[in-house]
CSV table of C-alpha atoms in Angstrom, one decimal:
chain,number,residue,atom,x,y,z
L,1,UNK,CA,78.3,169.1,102.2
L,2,UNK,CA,78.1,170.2,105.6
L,3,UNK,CA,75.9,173.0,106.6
L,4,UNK,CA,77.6,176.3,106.8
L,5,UNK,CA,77.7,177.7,110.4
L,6,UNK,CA,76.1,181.2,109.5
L,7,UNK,CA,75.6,184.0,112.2
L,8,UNK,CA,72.4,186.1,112.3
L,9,UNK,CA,73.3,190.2,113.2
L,10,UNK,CA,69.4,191.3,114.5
L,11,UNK,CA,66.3,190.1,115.6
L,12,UNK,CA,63.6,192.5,114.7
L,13,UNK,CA,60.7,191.1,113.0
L,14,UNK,CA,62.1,190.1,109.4
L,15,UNK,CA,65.0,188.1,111.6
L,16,UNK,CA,62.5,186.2,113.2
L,17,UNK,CA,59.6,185.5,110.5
L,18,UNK,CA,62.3,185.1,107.7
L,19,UNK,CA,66.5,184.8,108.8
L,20,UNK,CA,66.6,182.5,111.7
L,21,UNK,CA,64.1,180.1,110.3
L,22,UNK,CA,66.0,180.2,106.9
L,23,UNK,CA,69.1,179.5,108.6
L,24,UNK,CA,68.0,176.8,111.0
L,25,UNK,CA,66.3,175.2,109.1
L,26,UNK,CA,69.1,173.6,106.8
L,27,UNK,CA,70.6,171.2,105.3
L,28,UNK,CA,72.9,173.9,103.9
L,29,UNK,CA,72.6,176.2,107.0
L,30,UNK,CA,73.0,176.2,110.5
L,31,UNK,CA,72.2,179.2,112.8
L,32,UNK,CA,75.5,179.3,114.9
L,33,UNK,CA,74.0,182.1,117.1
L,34,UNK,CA,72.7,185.9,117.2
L,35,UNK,CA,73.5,189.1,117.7
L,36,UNK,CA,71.6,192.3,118.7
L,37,UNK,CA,71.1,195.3,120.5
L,38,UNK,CA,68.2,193.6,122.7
L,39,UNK,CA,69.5,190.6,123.7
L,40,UNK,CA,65.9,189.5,125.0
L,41,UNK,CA,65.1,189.3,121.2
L,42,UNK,CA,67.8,187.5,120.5
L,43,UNK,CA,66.7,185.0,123.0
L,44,UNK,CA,63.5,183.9,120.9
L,45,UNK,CA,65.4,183.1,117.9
L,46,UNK,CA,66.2,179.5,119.3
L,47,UNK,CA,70.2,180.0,118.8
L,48,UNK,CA,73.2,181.1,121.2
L,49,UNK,CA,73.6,184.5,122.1
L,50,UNK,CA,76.1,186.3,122.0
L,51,UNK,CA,76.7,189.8,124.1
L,52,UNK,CA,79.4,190.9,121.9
L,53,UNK,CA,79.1,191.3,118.2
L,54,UNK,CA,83.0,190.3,117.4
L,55,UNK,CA,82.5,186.7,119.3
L,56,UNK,CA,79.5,185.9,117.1
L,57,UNK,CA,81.9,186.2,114.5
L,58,UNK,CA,84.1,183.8,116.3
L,59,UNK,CA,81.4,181.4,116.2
L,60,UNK,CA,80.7,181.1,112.5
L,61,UNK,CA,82.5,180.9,109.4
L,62,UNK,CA,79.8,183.7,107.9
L,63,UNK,CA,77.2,186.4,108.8
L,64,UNK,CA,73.7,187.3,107.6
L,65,UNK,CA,72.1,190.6,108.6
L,66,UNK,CA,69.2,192.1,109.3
L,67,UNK,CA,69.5,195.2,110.9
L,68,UNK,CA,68.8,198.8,109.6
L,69,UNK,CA,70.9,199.8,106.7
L,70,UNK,CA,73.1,201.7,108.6
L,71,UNK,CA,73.8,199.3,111.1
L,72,UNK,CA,74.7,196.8,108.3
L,73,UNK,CA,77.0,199.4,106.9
L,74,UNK,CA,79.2,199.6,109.8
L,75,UNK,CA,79.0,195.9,111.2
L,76,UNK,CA,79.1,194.5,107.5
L,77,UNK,CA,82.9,196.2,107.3
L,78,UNK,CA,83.8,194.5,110.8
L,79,UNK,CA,83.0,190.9,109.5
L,80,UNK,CA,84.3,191.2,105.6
L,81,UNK,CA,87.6,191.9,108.0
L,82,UNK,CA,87.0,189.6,110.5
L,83,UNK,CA,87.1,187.0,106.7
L,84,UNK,CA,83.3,186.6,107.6
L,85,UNK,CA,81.2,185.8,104.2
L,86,UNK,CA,78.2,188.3,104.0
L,87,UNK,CA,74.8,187.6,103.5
L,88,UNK,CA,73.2,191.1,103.2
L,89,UNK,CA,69.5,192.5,103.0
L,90,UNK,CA,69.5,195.8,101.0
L,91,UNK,CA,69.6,198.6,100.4
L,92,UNK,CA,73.6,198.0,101.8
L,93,UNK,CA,73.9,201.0,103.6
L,94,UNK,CA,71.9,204.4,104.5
L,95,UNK,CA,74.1,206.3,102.8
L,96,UNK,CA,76.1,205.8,99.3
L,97,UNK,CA,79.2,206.7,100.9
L,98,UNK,CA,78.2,203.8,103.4
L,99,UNK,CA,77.4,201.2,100.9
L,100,UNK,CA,81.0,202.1,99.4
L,101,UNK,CA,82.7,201.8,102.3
L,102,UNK,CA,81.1,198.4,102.7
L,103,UNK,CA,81.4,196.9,99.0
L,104,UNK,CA,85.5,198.2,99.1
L,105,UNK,CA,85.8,196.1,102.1
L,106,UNK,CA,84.5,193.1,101.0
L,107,UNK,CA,86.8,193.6,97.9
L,108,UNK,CA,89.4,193.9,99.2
L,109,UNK,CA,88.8,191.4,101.8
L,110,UNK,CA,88.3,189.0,99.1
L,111,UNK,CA,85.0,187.4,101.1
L,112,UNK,CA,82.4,186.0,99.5
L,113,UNK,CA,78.9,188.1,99.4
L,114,UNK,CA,75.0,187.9,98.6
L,115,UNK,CA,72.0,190.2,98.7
L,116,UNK,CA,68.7,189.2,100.3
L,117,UNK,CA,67.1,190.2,96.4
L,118,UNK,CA,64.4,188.0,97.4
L,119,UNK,CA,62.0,188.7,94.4
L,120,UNK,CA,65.7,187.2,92.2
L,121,UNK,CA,65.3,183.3,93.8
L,122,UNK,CA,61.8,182.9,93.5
L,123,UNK,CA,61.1,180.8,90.8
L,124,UNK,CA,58.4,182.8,89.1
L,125,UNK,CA,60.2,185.6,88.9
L,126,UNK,CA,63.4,183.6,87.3
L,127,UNK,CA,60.9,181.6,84.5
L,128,UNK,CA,59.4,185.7,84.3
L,129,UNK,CA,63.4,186.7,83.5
L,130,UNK,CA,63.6,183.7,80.8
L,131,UNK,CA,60.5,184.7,78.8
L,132,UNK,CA,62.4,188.2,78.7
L,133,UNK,CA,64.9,186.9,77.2
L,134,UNK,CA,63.1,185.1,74.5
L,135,UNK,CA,61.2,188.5,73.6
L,136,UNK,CA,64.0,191.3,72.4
L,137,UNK,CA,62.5,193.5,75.5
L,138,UNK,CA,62.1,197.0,74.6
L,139,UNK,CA,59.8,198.3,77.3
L,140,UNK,CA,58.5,197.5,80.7
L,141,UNK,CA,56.7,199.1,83.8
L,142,UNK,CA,56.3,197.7,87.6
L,143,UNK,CA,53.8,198.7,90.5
L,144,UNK,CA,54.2,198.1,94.0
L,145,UNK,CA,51.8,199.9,96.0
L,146,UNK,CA,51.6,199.5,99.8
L,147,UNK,CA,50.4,200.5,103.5
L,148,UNK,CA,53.7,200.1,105.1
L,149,UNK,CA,54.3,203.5,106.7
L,150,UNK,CA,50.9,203.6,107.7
L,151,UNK,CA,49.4,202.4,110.9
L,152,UNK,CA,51.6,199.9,113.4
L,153,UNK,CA,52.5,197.7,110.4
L,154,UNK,CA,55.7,195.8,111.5
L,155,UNK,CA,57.9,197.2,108.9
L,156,UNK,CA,56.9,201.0,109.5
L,157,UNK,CA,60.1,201.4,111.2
L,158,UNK,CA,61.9,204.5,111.9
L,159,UNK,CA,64.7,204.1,108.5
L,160,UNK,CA,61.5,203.4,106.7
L,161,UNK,CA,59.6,206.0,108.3
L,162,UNK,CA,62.8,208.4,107.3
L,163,UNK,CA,63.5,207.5,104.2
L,164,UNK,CA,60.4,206.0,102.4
L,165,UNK,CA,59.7,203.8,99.7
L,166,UNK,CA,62.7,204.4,97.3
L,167,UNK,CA,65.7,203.1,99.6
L,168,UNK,CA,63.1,200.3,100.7
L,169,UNK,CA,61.0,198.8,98.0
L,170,UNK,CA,63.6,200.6,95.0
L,171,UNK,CA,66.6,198.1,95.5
L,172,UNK,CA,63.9,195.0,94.3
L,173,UNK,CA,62.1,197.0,91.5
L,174,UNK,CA,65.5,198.4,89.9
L,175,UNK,CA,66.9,195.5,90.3
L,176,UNK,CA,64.2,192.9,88.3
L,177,UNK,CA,63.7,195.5,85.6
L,178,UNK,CA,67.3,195.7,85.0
L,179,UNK,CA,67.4,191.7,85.0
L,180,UNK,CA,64.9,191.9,82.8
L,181,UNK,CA,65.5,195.2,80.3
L,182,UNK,CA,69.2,195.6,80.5
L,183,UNK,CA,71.6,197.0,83.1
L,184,UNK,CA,70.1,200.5,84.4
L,185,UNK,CA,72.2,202.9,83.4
L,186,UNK,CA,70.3,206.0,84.2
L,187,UNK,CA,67.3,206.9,86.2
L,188,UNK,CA,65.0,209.8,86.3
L,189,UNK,CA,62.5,210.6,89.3
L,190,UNK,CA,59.8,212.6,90.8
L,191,UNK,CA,57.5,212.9,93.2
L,192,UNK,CA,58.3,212.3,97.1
L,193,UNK,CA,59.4,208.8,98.5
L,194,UNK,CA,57.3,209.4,101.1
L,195,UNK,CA,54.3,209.6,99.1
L,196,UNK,CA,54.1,208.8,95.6
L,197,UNK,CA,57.7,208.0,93.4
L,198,UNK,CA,57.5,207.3,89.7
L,199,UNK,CA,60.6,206.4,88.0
L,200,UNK,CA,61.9,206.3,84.3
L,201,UNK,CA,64.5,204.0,83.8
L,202,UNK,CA,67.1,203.6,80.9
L,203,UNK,CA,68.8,200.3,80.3
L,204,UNK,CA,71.5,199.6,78.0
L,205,UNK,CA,71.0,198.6,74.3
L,206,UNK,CA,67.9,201.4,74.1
L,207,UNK,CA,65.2,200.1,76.3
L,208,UNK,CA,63.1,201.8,78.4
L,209,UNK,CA,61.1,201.3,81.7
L,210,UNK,CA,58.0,203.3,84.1
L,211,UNK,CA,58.0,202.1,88.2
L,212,UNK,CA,55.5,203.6,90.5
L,213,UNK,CA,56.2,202.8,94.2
L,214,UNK,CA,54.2,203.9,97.1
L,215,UNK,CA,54.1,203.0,101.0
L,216,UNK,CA,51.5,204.7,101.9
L,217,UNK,CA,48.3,204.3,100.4
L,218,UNK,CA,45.3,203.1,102.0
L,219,UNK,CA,42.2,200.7,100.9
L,220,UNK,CA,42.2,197.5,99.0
L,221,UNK,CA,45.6,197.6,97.3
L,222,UNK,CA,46.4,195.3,94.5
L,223,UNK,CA,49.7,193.0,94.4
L,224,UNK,CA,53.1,194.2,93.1
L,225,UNK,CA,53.0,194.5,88.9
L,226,UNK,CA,55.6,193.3,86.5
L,227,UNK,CA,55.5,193.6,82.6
L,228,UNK,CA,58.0,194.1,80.3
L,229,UNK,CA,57.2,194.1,76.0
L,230,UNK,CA,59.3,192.8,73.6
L,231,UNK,CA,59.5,192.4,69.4
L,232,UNK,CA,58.5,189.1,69.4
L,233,UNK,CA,55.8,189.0,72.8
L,234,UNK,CA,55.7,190.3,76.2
L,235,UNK,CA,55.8,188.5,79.6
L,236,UNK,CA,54.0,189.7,83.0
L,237,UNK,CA,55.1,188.3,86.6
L,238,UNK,CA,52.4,186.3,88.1
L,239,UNK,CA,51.7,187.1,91.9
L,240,UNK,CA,52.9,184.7,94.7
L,241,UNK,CA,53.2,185.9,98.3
L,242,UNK,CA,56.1,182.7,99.2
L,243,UNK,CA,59.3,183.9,100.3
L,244,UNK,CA,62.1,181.5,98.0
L,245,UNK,CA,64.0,181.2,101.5
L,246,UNK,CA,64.7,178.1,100.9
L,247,UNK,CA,66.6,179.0,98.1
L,248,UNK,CA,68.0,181.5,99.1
L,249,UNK,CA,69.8,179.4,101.9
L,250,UNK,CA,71.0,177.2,99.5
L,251,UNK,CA,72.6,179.7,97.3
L,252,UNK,CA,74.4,181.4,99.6
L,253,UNK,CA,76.1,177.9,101.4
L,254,UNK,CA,76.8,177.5,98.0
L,255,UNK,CA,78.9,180.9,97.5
L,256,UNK,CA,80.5,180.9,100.8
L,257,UNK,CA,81.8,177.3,99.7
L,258,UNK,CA,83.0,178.5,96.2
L,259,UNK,CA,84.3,181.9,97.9
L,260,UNK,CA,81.7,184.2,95.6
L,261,UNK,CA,80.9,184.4,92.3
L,262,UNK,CA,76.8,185.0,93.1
L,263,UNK,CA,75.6,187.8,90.6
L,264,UNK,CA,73.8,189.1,93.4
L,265,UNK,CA,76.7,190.3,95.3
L,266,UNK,CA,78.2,193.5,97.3
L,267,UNK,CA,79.4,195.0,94.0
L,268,UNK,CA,75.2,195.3,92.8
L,269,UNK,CA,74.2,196.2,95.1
L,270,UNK,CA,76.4,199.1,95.1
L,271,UNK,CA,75.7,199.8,92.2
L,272,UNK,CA,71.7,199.5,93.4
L,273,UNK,CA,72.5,202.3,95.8
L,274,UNK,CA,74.2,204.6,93.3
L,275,UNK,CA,71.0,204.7,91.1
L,276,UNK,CA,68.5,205.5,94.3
L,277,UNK,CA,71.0,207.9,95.2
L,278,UNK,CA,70.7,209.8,91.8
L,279,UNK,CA,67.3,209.3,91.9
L,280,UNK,CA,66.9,210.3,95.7
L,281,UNK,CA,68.6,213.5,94.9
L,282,UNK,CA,65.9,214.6,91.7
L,283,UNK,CA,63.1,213.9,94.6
L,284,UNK,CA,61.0,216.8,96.4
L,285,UNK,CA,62.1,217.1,100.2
């Protein structure tokens, strides 16, 4: 099959470390060029650049970003119209109006999309998901404690900074225990997203789940915790620190070549943003 010609929208530090390796790489991708704001950026991510954002999407027959939410939001509608094919990190917008507007367009655009889920490809988490399976879950709780806002780490920037753990690290943790428990189909929070968030989670068919997340703690921090009990056993998430990239790359040539069908698509992750919305709006200021 030959590699899909994929361009990259940004080139902060996540575009560099983790997109425009994945894409260059191959054999299922090609890095056709970039886009940013700071074209000298651009420049170090070994592809074309491009000084406007529309011919980038005359250079490729799809479009991965990574870019602040809001930025996605409004450049993700210009390529599902330009017929672009989305690769998309999450949350999918800053707002839930803007990840609306962005999900409607790729509907009714009819182009394929994919969310960078990237806990969802690795392989430990998907053998985690199959022992869920085998259990009759009930019950689960997850942990994912962090510096991240603290200091000059490289992700302490200024959406994070605004916004806080829930629209950042809630889109994985919703999204695994929902894999694994059921479809979400309420959330209750406290706390402050800047500080400390716990969440209570209800999933359909009865079960029940606890997330704490937190950006800014400080001192030896364990990893990221994942457990979920069942009738018939339980089943924890080992830690790994790999990024599946690799898979991820070859899952989403894969759905641009099919024209969609990935679970992991616009529509959940709108439907990712509606729950940290509801549970946004039951945080302290």
């Amino acid at each position: 099959m030959e590699p899909v010609a994929v361009g990259l929208v940004g080139a902060g530090p996540w575009a560099e470390m983790a997109h425009a390796p994945m894409l260059s790489k191959g054999p299922h991708t090609r890095l056709a060029g970039v886009w940013a704001r700071r074209p000298e950026a651009a420049a170090r991510l070994g592809a074309p650049v491009f000084e406007r954002v529309e011919e980038l999407f005359d250079a490729c027959e799809a479009v991965a970003f990574c870019v602040p939410p809001a930025v996605q939001a409004e450049l993700g509608v210009r390529a599902a119209r330009a017929g672009k094919a989305l690769l998309l990190e999450k949350p999918l917008a800053d707002t839930l109006d803007g990840a609306r507007r962005l999900a409607e367009a790729v509907a009714e655009a009819g182009v394929a999309s994919q969310l960078v889920l990237t806990l969802r490809y690795a392989p430990q988490a998907r053998a985690f998901l199959a022992r869920c399976r085998e259990i009759q879950p009930f019950g689960g709780h997850a942990a994912n404690i962090s510096g991240t806002l603290l200091g000059d780490h490289p992700f302490a920037t200024p959406w994070r900074l605004e916004r806080g753990v829930l629209l950042d690290v809630g889109p994985h943790v919703i999204d695994l225990l929902g894999a694994a428990l059921g479809p979400v189909t309420g959330v209750r929070a406290h706390g402050n997203s800047l500080g400390w968030t716990g969440l209570l989670l209800e999933h359909e068919g009865g079960a029940v789940s606890e997330a704490s997340l937190c950006m800014a703690a400080v001192g030896d921090l364990p990893p990221a915790t994942f457990a979920v009990y069942g009738r018939t056993g339980s089943a924890v998430l080992p830690h790994f620190d790999d990024d599946p990239l690799d898979t991820i790359a070859e899952e989403f040539a894969g759905t641009v070549r099919n024209g969609g069908g990935h679970p992991l698509d616009a529509a959940h992750g709108l439907r990712l943003q509606e729950l940290i919305a509801e549970a946004e709006s039951q945080l302290a200021p």
